[in-house]
CSV table of C-alpha atoms and ligand atoms in Angstrom, one decimal:
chain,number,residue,atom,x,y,z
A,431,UNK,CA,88.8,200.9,117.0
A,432,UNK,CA,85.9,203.5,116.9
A,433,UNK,CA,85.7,205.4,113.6
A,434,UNK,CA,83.3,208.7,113.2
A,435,UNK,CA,81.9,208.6,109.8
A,436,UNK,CA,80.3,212.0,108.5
A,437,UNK,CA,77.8,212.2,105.6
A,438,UNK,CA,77.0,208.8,106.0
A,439,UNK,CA,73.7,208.6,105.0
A,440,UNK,CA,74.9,210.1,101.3
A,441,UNK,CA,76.6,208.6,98.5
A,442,UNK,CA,80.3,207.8,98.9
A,443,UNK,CA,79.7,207.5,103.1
A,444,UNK,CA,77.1,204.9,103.2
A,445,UNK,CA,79.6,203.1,100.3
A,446,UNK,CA,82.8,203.7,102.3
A,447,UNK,CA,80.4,202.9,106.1
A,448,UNK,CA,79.7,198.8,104.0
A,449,UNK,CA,83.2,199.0,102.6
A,450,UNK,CA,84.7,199.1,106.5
A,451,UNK,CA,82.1,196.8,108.2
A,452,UNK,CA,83.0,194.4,105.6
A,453,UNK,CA,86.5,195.0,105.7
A,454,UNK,CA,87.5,195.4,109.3
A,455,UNK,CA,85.2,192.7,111.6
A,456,UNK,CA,87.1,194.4,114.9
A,457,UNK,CA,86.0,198.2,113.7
A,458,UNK,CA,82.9,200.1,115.3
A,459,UNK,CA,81.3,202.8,113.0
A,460,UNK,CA,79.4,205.8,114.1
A,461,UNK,CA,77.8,207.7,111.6
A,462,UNK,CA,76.7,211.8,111.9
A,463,UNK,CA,74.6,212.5,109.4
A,464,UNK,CA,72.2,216.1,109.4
A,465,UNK,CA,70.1,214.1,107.0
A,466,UNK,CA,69.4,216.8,104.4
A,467,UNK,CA,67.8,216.4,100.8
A,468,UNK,CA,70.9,214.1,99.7
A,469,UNK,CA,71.5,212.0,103.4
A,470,UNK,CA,68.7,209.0,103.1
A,471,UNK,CA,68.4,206.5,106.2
A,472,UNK,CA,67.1,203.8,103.5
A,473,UNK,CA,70.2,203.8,102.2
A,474,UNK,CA,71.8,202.5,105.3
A,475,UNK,CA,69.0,199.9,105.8
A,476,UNK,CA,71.3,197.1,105.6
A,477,UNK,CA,72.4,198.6,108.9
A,478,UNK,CA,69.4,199.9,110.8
A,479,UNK,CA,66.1,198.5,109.5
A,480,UNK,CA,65.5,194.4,110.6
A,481,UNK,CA,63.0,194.0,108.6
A,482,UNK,CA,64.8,194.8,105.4
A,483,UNK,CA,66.1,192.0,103.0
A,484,UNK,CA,69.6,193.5,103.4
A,485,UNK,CA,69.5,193.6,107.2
A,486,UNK,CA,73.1,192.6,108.6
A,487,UNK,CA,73.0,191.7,112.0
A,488,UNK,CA,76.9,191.5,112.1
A,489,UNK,CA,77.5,194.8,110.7
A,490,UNK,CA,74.3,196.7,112.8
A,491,UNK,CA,76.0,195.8,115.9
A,492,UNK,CA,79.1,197.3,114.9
A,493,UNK,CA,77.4,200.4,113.4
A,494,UNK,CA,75.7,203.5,115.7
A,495,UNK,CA,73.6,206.3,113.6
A,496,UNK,CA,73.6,210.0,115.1
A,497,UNK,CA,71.3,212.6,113.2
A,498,UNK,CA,73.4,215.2,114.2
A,499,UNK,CA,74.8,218.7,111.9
A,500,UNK,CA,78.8,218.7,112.0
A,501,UNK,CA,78.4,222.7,112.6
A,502,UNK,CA,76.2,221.6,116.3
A,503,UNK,CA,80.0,222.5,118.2
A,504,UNK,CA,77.8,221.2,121.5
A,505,UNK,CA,76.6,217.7,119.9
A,506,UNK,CA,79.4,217.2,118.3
A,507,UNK,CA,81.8,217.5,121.5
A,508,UNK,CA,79.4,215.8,123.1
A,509,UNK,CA,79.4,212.5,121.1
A,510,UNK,CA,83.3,213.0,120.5
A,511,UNK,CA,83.0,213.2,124.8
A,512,UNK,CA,81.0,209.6,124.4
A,513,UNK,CA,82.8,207.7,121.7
A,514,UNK,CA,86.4,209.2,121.9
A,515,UNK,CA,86.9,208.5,118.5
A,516,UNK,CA,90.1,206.4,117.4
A,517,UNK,CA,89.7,207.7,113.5
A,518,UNK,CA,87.7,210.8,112.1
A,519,UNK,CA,86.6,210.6,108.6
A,520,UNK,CA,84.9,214.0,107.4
A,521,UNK,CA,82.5,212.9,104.0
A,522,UNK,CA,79.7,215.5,105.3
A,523,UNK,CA,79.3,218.5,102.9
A,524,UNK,CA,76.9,220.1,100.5
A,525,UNK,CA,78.1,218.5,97.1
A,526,UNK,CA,75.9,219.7,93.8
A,527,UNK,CA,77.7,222.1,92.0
A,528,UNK,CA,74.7,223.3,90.6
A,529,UNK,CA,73.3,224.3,94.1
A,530,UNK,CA,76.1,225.9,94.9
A,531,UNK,CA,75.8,228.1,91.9
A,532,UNK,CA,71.8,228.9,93.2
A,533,UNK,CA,73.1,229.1,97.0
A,534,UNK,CA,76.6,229.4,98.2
A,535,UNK,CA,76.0,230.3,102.0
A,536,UNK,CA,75.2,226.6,103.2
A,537,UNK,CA,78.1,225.2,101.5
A,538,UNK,CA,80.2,227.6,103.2
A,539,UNK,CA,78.7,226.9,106.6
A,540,UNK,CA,78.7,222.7,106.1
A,541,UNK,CA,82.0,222.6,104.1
A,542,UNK,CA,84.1,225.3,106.3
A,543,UNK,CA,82.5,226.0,109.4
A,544,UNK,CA,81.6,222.3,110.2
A,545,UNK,CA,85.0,220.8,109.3
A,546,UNK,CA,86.4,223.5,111.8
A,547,UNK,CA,84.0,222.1,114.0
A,548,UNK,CA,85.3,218.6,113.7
A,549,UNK,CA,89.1,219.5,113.9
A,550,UNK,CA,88.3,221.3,116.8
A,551,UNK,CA,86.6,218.1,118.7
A,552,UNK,CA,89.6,216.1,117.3
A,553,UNK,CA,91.7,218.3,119.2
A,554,UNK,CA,90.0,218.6,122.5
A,555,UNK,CA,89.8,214.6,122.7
A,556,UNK,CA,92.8,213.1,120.6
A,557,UNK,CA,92.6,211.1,117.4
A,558,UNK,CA,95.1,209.2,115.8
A,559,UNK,CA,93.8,210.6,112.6
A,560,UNK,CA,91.6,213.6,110.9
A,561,UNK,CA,90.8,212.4,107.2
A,562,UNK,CA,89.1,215.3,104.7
A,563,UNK,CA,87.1,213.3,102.3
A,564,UNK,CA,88.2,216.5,99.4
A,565,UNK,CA,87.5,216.8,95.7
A,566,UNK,CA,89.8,217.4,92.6
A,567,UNK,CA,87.5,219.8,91.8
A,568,UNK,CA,89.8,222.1,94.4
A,569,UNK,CA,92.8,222.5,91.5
A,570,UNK,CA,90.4,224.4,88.9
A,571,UNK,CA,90.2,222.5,85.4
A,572,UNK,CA,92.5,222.0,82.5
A,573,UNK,CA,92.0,222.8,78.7
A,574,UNK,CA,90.5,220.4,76.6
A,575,UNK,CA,93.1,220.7,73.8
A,576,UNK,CA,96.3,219.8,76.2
A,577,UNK,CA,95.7,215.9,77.2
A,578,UNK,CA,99.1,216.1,78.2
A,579,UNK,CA,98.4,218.0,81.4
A,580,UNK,CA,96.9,216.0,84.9
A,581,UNK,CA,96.4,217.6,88.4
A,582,UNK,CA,99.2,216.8,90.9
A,583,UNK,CA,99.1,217.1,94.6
A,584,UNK,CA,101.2,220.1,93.5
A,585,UNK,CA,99.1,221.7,91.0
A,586,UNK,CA,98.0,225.2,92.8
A,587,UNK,CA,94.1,225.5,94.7
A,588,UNK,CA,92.2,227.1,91.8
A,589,UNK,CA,88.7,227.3,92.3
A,590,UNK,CA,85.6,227.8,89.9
A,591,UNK,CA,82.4,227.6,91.8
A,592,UNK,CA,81.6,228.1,95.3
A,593,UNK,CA,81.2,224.2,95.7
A,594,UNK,CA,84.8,223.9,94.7
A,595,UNK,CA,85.8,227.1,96.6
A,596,UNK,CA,84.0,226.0,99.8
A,597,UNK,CA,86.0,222.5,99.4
A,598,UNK,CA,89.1,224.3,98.9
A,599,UNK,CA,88.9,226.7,101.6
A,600,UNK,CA,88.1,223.5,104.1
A,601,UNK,CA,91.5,221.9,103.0
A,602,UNK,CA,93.5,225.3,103.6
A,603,UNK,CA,91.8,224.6,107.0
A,604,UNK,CA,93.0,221.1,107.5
A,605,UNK,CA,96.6,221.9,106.8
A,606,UNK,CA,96.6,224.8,109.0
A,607,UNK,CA,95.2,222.9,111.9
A,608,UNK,CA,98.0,220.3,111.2
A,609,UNK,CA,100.9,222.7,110.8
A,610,UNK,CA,99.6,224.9,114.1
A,611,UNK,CA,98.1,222.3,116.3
A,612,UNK,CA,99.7,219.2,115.2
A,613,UNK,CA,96.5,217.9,114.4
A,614,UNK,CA,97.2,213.9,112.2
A,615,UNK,CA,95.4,215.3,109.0
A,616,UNK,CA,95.2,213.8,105.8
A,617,UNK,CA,93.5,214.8,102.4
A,618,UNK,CA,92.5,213.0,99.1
A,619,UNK,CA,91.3,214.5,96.6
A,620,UNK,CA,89.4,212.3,94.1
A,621,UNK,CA,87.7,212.7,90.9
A,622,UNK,CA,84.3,211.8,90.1
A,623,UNK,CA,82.6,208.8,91.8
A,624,UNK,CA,79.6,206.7,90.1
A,625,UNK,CA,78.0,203.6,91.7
A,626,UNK,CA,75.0,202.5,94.1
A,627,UNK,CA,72.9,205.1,96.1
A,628,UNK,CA,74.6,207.9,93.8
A,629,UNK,CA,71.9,211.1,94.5
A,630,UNK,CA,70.0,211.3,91.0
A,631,UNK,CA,70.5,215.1,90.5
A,632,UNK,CA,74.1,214.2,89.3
A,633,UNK,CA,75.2,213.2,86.2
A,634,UNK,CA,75.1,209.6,86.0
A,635,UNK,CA,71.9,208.5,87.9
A,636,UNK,CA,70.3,211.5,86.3
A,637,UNK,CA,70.5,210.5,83.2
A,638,UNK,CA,69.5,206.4,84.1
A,639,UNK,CA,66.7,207.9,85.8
A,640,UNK,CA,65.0,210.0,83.0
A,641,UNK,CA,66.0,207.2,80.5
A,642,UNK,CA,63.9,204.5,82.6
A,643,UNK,CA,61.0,207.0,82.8
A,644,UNK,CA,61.9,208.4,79.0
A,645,UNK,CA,62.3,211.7,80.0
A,646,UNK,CA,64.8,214.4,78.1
A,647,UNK,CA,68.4,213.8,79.0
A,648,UNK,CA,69.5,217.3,79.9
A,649,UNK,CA,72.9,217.6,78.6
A,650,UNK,CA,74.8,221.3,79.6
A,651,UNK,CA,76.0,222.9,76.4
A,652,UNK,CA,77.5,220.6,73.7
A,653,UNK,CA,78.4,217.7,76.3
A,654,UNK,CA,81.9,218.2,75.7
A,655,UNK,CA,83.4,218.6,79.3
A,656,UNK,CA,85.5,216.0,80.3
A,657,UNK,CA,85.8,214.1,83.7
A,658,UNK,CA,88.0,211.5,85.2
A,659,UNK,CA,85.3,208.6,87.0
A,660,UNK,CA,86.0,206.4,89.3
A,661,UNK,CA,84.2,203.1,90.8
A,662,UNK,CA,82.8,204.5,94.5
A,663,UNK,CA,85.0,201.0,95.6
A,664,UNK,CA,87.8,201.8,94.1
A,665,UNK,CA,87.5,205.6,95.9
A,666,UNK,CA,86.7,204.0,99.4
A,667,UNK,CA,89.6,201.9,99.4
A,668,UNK,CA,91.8,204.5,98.4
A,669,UNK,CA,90.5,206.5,101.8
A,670,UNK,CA,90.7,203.2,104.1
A,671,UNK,CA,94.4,203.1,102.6
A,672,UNK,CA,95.6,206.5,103.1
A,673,UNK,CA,93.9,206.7,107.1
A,674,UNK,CA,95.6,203.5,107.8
A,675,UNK,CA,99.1,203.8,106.1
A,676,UNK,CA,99.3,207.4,104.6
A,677,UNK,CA,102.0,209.9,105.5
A,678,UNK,CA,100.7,212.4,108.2
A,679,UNK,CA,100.0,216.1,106.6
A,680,UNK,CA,99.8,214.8,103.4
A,681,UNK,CA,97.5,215.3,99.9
A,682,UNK,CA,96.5,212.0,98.0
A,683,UNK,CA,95.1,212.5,94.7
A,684,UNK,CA,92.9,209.4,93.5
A,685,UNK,CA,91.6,208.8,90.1
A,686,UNK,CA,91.5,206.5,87.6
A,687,UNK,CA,92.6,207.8,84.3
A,688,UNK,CA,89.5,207.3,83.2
A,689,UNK,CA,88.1,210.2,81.3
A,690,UNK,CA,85.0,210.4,79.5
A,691,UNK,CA,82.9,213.4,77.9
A,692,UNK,CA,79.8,213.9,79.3
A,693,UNK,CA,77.9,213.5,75.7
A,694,UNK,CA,79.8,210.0,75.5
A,695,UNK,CA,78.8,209.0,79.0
A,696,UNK,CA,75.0,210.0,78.1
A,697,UNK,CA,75.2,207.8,74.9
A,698,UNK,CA,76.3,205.1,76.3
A,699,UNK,CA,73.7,204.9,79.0
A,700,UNK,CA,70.8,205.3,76.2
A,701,UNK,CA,72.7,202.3,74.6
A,702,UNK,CA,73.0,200.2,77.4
A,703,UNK,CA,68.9,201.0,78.3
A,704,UNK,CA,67.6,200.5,74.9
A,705,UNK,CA,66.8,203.8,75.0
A,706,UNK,CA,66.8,206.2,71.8
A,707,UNK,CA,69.7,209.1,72.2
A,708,UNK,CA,66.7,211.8,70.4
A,709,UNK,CA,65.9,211.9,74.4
A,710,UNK,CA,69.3,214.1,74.7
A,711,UNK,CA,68.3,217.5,74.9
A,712,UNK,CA,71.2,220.0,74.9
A,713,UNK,CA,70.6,222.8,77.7
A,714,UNK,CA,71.6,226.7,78.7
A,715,UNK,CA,75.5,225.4,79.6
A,716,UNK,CA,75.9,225.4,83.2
A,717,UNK,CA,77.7,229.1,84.7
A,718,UNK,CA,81.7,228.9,85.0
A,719,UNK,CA,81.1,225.1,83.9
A,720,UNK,CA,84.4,223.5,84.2
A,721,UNK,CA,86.2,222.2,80.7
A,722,UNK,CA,87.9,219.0,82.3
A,723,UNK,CA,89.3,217.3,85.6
A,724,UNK,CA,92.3,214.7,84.8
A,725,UNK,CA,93.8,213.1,88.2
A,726,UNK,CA,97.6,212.0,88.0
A,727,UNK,CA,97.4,209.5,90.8
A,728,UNK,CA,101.5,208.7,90.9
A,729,UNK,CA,102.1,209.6,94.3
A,730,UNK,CA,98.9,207.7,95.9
A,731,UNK,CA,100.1,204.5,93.7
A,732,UNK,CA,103.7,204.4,94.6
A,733,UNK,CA,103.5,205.4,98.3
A,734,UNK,CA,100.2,203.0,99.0
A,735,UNK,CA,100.1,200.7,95.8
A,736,UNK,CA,96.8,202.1,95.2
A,737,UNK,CA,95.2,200.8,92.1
A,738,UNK,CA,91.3,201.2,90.4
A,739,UNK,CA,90.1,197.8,90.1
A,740,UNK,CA,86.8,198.2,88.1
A,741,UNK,CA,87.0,199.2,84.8
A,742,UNK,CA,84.6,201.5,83.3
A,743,UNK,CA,82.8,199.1,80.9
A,744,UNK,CA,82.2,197.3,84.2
A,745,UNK,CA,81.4,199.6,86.5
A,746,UNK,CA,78.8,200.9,84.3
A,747,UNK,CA,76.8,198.2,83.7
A,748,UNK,CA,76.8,197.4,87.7
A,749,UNK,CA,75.9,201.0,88.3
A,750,UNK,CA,72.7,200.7,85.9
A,751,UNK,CA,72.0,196.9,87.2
A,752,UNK,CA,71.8,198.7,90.4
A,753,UNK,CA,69.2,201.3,89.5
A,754,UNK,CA,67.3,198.8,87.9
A,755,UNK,CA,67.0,196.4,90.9
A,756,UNK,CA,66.8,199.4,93.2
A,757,UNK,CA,64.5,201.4,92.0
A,758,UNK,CA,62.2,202.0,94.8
A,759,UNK,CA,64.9,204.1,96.4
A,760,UNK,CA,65.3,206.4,93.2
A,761,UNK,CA,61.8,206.3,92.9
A,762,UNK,CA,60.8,207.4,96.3
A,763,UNK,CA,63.7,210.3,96.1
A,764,UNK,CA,62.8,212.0,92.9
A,765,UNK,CA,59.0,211.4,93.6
A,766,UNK,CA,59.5,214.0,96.6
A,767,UNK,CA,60.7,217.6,97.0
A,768,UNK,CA,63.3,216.8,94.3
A,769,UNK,CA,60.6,217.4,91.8
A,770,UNK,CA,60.4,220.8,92.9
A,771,UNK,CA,64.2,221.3,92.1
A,772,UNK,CA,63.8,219.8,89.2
A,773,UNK,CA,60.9,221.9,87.7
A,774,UNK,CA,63.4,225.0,89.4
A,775,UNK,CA,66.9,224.1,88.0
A,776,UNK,CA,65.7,222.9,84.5
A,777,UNK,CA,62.0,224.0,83.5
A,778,UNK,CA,63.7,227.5,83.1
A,779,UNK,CA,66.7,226.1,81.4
A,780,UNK,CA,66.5,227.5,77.9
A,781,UNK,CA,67.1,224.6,75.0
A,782,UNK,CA,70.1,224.8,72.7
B,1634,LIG,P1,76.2,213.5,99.1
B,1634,LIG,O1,75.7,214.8,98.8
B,1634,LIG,O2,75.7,212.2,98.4
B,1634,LIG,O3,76.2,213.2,100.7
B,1634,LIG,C1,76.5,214.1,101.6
B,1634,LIG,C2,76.0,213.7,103.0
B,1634,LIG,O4,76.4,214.6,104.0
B,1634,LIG,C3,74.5,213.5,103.1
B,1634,LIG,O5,74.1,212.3,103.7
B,1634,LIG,C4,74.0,214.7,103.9
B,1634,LIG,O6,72.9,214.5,104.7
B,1634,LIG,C5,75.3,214.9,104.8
B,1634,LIG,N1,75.4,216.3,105.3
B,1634,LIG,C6,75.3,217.5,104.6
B,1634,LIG,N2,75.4,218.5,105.4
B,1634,LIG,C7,75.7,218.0,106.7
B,1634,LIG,C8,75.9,218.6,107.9
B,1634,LIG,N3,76.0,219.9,108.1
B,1634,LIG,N4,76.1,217.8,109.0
B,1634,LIG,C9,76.1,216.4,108.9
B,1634,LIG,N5,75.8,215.8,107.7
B,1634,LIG,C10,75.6,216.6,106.6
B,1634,LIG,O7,77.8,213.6,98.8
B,1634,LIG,P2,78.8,212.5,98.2
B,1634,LIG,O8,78.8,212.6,96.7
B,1634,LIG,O9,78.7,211.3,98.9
B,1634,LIG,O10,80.2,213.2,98.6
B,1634,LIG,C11,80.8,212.9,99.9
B,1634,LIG,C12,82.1,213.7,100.0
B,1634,LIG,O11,83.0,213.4,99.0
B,1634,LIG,C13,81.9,215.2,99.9
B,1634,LIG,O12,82.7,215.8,100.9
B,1634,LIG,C14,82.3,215.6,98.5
B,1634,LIG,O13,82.8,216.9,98.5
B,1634,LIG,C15,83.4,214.5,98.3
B,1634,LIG,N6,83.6,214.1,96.9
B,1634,LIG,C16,82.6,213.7,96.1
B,1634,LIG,C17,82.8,213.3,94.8
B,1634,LIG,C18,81.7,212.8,93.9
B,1634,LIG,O14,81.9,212.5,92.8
B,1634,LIG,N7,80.4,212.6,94.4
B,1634,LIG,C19,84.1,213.3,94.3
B,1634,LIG,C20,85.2,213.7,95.1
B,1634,LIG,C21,84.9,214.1,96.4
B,1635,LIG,P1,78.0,216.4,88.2
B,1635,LIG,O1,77.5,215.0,88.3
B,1635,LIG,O2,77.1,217.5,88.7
B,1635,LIG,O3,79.4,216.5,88.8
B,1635,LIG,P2,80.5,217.7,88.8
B,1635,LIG,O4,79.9,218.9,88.2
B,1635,LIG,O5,80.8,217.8,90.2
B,1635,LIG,O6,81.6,217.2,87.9
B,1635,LIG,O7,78.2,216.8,86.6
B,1635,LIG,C1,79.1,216.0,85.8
B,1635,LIG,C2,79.1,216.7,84.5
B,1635,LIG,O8,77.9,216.5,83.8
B,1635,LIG,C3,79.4,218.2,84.5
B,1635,LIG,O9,80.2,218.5,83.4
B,1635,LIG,C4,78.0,218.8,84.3
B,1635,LIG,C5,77.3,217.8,83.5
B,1635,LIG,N1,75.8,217.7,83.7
B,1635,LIG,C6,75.0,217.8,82.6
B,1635,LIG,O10,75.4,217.9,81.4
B,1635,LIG,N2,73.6,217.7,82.8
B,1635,LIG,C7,73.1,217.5,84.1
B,1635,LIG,O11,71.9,217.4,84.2
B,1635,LIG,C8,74.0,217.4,85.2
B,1635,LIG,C9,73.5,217.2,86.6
B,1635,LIG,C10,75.4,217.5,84.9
């Protein structure tokens, strides 16, 4: 069994690329990664570098690395041509919000253009199954004041930014290539992911990062938006489920009912560091910021008997273990051109 991995080299990928070598001894992986700011070959050392402390000599000879751009139609037919992929499983995309909102037109190109470009290999050569790595973000958000309410595979596409729209128009994609070429698709839609190798321009390794250095905590507007996380595990097993036994042309939602406000999350992390919370400094609220994301995940449960297995408690304190044993790989990211991001995205941002 050969499986195409894309956005390997980035956060959930390089989880889900250990979760499947570890998992599946008989599997092969091949990973196409553009390597842009967020793809980061250390992170796949355990794979690719001997000389690391990590190195896995009976997952690196399962596992091939292609720097490749999922929009490159001729590379990508070519290695599709070379590997004839058994299982296609589409994590490339831009995926900061907050870029989006500075630059929409590559997350247009990556999101849409390049999952086209997959779909459109997957069809020339066969594959038992095209999997969209999607987002929750896709249905919109929900008010804070009705708790009652959760997003369903049903609930309609409903799009704030032009991460989330980019995302969405992708999925409309991946259906329509089912229903007209009878391409094997399937979708999940998860909510937030924390864990190892998270990028540390999103929330959660953000805010561990500046704590460590004691930096301000930049927290959008009063911290009050909710979201649903989830254990990067429990969000990779939930994908190696639905490829393997999920129903053709279908949705899977996957979250955890776990939801958290931002402020709480920040809090929490300052507690857990030893760190004072007068680091939090409340910032200009991000532009069509979304309230909350809440993932009913019924359907994935009772078709797959999908459960989250870490708790949050649990999961958090592994997350920040990690950062703290790891922390030449943070420290080498946010020591580079993300410090020019930084100075653009929040030296401007006014204070509240
Ligand atoms: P990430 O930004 O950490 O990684 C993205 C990876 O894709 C990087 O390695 C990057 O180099 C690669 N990439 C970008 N453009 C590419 C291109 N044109 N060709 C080939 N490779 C390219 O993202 P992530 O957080 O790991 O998210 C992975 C997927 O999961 C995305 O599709 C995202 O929409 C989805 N998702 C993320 C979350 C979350 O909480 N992070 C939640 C739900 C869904
Ligand atoms: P993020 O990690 O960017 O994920 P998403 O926007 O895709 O949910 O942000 C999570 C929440 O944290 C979101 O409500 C925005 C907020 N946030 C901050 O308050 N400060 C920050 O510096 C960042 C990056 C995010």
């Amino acid at each position: 069994m050969t499986i195409i991995v894309t956005g390997g080299a980035g956060f959930i990928g390089s989880n889900f690329i250990f979760h499947m070598l570890e998992k599946h001894p008989d599997y092969r992986i091949v990973c196409i990664d553009k390597l842009t700011y967020a793809g980061n070959l250390s992170t796949l050392a355990c794979v690719l570098d001997k000389n690391s402390k990590d190195y896995k000599p009976d997952w690196a000879e399962r596992f091939r690395f292609v720097k490749l751009d999922i929009c490159d139609r001729e590379g990508v037919f070519k290695l599709f041509e070379e590997e004839k992929p058994d299982i296609v499983i589409n994590f490339a995309a831009e995926s900061h919000v907050d870029r989006s909102i500075e630059d929409p037109g590559v997350f247009l190109q990556t999101n849409i253009i390049g999952t086209s470009v997959l779909m459109d290999a997957c069809r020339k050569y066969g594959v038992e199954r095209y999997h969209q790595v999607s987002t929750d973000e896709v249905y919109g958000d929900l008010p804070l004041d009705r708790p009652d309410l959760f997003f369903t595979e049903d609930t309609p596409i409903h799009t704030s930014s032009p991460y989330s729209s980019s995302k969405a128009g992708a999925d409309l994609l991946v259906m329509a290539y089912n229903r007209t070429y009878g391409l094997p698709v399937t979708i999940s839609r998860c909510s937030n992911n924390y864990g190892p190798y998270h990028f540390p321009e999103k929330l959660i390794p953000l805010m561990i990062a500046n704590c460590l250095n004691d930096k301000p905590l930049p927290v959008y507007g009063e911290g009050l938006n909710v979201r649903d996380w989830l254990y990067v595990e429990d969000h990779c097993r939930a994908i190696d489920l639905i490829v393997h036994k999920g129903r053709v042309g279908e949705v899977y939602n996957v979250g955890g009912h776990n939801e958290m406000r931002n402020i709480d999350i920040v809090k929490l992390i300052c507690k857990e560091l030893g760190k004072p919370e007068s680091l939090i400094t409340h910032v200009t609220d991000r532009k069509g910021h979304d309230m909350r994301y809440a993932i009913d995940p019924t359907k994935i449960h009772n078709e797959l008997g999908w459960l989250p297995e870490t708790k949050f408690a649990d999961g958090i304190k592994k997350t920040i273990g990690w950062y703290l044993d790891n922390r030449s790989w943070w420290e080498e990211i946010i020591s580079g051109e993300y410090q020019k991001y930084y100075d653009k995205m929040y030296g401007s941002r006014g204070t509240l």
